[in-house]
XYZ file of C-alpha atoms in Angstrom:
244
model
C -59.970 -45.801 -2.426
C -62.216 -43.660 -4.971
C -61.510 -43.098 -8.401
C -62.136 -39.308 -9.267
C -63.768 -39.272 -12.785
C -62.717 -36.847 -15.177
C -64.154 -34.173 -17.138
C -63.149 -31.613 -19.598
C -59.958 -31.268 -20.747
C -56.900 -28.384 -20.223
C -57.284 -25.304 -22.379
C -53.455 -24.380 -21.840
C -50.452 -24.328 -24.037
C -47.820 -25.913 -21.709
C -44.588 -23.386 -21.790
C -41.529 -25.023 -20.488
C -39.776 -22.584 -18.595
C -40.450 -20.142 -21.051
C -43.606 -18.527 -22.785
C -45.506 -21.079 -24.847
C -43.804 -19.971 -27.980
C -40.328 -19.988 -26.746
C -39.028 -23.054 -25.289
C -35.602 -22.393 -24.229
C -35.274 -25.583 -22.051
C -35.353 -27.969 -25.867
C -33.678 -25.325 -27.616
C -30.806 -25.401 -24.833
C -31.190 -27.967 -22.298
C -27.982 -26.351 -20.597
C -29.390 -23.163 -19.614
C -32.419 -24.297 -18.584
C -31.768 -27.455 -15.412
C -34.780 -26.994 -12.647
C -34.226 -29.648 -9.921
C -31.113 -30.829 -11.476
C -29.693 -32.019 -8.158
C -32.588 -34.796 -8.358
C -32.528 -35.947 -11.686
C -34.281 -32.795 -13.027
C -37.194 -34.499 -11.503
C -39.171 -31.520 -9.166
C -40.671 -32.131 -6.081
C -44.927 -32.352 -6.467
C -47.841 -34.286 -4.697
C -48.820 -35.569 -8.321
C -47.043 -39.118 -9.069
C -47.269 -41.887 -11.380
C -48.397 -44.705 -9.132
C -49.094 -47.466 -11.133
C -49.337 -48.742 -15.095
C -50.266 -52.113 -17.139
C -48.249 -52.551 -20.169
C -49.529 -56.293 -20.926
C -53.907 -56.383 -19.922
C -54.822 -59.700 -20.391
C -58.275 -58.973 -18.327
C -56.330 -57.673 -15.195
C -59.303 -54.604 -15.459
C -61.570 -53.711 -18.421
C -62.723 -49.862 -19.352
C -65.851 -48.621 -20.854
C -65.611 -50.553 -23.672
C -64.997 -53.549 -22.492
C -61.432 -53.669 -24.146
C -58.174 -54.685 -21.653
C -55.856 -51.947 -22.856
C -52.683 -50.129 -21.010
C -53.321 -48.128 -18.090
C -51.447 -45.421 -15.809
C -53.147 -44.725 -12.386
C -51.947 -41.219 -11.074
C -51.819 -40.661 -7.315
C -52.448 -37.362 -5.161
C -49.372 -37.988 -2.144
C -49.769 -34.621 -0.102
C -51.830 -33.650 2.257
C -53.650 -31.473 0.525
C -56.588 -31.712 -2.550
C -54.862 -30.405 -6.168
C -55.969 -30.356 -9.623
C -54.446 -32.011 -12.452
C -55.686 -29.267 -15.049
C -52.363 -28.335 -16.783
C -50.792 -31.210 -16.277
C -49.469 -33.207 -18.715
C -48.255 -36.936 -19.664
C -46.504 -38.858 -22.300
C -43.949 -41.759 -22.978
C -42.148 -39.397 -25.097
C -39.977 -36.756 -23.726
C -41.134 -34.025 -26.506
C -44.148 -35.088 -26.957
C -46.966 -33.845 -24.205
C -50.502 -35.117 -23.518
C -52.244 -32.420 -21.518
C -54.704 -34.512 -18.788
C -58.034 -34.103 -18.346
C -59.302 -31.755 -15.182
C -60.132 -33.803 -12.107
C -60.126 -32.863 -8.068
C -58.069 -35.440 -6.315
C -58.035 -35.574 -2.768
C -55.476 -36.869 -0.462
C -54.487 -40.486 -1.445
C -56.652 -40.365 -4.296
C -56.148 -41.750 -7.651
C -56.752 -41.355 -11.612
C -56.737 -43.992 -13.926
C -55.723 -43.139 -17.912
C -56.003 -45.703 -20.412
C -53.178 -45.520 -22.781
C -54.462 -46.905 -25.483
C -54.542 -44.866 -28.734
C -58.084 -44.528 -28.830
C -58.652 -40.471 -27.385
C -61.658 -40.541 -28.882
C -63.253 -43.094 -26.970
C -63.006 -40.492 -23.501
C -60.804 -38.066 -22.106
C -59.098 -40.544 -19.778
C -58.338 -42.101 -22.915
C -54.522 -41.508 -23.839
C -52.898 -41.527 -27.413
C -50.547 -43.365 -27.030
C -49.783 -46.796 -25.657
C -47.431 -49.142 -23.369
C -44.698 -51.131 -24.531
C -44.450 -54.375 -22.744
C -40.925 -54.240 -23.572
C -40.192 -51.460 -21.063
C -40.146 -47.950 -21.806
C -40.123 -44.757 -19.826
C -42.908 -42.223 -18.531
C -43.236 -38.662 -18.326
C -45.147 -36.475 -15.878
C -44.692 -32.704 -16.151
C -46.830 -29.501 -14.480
C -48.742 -26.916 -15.465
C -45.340 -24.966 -15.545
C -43.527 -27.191 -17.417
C -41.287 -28.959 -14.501
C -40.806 -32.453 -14.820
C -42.588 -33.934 -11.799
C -42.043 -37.955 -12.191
C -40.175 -40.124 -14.515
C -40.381 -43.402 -14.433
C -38.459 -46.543 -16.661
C -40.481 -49.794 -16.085
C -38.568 -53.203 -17.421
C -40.725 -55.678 -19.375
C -43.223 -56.565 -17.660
C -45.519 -60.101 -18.167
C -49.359 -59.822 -18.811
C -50.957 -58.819 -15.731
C -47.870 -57.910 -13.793
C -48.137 -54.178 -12.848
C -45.043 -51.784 -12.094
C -46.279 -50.381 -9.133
C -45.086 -47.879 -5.881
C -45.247 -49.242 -2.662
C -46.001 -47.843 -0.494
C -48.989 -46.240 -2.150
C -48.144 -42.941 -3.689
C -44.245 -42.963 -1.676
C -42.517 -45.952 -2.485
C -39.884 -46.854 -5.016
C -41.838 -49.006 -8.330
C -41.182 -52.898 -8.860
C -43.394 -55.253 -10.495
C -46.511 -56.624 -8.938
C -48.696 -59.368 -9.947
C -51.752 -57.998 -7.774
C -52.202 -54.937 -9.622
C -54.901 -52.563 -7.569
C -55.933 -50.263 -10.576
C -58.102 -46.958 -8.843
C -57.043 -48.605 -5.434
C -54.367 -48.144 -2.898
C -51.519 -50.087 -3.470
C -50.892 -50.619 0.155
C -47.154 -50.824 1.730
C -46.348 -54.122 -0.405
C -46.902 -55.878 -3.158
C -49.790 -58.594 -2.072
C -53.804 -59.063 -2.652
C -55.976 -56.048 -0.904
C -57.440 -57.135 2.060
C -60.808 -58.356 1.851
C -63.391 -55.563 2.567
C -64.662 -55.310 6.595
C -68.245 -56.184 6.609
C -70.982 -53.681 8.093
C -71.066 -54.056 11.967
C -74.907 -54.739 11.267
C -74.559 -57.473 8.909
C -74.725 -60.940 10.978
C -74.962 -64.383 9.490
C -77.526 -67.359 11.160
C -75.657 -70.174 12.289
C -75.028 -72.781 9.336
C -76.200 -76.671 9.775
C -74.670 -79.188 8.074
C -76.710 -81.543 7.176
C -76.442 -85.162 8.369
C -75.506 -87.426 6.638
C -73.083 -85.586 4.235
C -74.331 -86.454 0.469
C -72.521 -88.901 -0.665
C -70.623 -88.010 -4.193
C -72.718 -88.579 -7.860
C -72.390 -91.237 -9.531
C -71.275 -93.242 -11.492
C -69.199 -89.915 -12.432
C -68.555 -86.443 -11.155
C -66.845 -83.440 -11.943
C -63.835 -83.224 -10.210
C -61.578 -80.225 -11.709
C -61.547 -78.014 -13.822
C -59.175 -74.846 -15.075
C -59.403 -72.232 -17.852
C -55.875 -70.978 -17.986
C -52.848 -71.638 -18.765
C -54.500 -75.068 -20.012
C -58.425 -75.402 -20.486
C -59.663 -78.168 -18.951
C -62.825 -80.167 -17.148
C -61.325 -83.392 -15.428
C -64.665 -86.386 -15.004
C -63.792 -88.857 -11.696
C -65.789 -92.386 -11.518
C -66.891 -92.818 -8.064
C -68.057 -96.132 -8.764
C -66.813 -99.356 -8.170
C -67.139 -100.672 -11.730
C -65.997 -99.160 -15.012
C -68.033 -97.111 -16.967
C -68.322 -96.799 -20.839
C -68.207 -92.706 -21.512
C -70.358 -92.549 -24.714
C -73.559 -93.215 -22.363
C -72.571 -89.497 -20.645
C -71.944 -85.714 -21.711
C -70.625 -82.963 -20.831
């Protein structure tokens, strides 16, 4: 799956079913209810796909930092535009997106942050990891996706699946700027070229026998950091002769 980059960002004031002066639909939410028979969320290929409230080094952006993300997916058939578009985690407050070209299945990823000045996929705003809810309206002011995400723990994603269709629960694969396939689960490895062979491996004979008098035998950097040192030997060995 590509990610689209983005460029540019919307020149439009987004009018909510009204001019972009008037907007009747705050003013008086009763006499203004578009797709009130689901939710007043309207039907659209745009979607919120996936997010990251708690990056612990699940995926890093230009900087180098491991801040929130929202991926955005494309789920019709056809290619659309997100110029217009707009996104927030506050229901009167709107972030108009950045113009990209999305085809089919394609995705955007938006780093919410707080840092817009580091890009325009940068967002101002950021995730709780407490659970909030999302916003995603078009360029004529319909609310196209909403979705409320539970706390989530660090690297655990809140993810649709099947990619771009499904219903959201948390994941801890998260496939930022990749499909999220029909479940929850690692991606599949990627299929090799047809031209790429491999010549036929030889172990050697005998196997090496282990170091000694010590070897490294395990190690682990998270939750606990540690190197664990095995004595192959027969006889005991005094540790200030050695280092690590």
């Amino acid at each position: 799956m590509r990610r689209r980059s983005l460029s540019g960002f919307a020149a439009l004031v987004l009018g909510a079913c009204g001019s972009p002066s008037v907007d009747p639909c705050h003013a008086d939410p009763a006499s203004c209810q578009p797709c009130a028979e689901t939710g007043g969320v309207c039907a659209d290929p745009l979607k919120l796909n996936e997010l990251l409230a708690d990056n612990e080094g699940a995926w890093i952006d230009e900087a180098k930092e491991t801040d929130d993300w929202i991926e955005l997916c494309n789920s019709g058939a056809a290619p659309i535009s997100t110029l217009g578009y707009a996104i927030s985690d506050d229901p009167n407050g709107f972030t108009f997106l950045p113009a990209a070209r999305l085809e089919p299945g394609e995705t955007v990823l938006l780093w919410a942050d707080g840092s817009r000045g580091q890009g325009p996929d940068h967002l101002p705003f950021e995730l709780s990891r407490r659970g909030e809810t999302l916003y995603l309206w078009a360029p004529d002011g319909r609310l196209v996706d909403r979705v409320t995400f539970p706390p989530l723990d660090e690297n655990v994603s809140f993810a649709r699946a099947p990619h771009g269709t499904g219903a959201f629960a948390p994941c801890r694969f998260p496939t930022p700027a990749r499909e999220n396939g029909a479940s929850c689960g690692p991606p599949p490895p990627p299929e090799l070229p047809a031209e790429v062979t491999f010549a036929p491996f030889a172990w050697p004979e005998p196997w090496p026998a282990p170091p000694t008098p010590l070897a490294l035998d395990e190690l682990a950097l998270w939750p606990a950091a540690f190197v664990e040192v095995r004595n192959t030997g027969a006889a005991a060995v005094d540790l200030a002769d050695f280092a690590v």
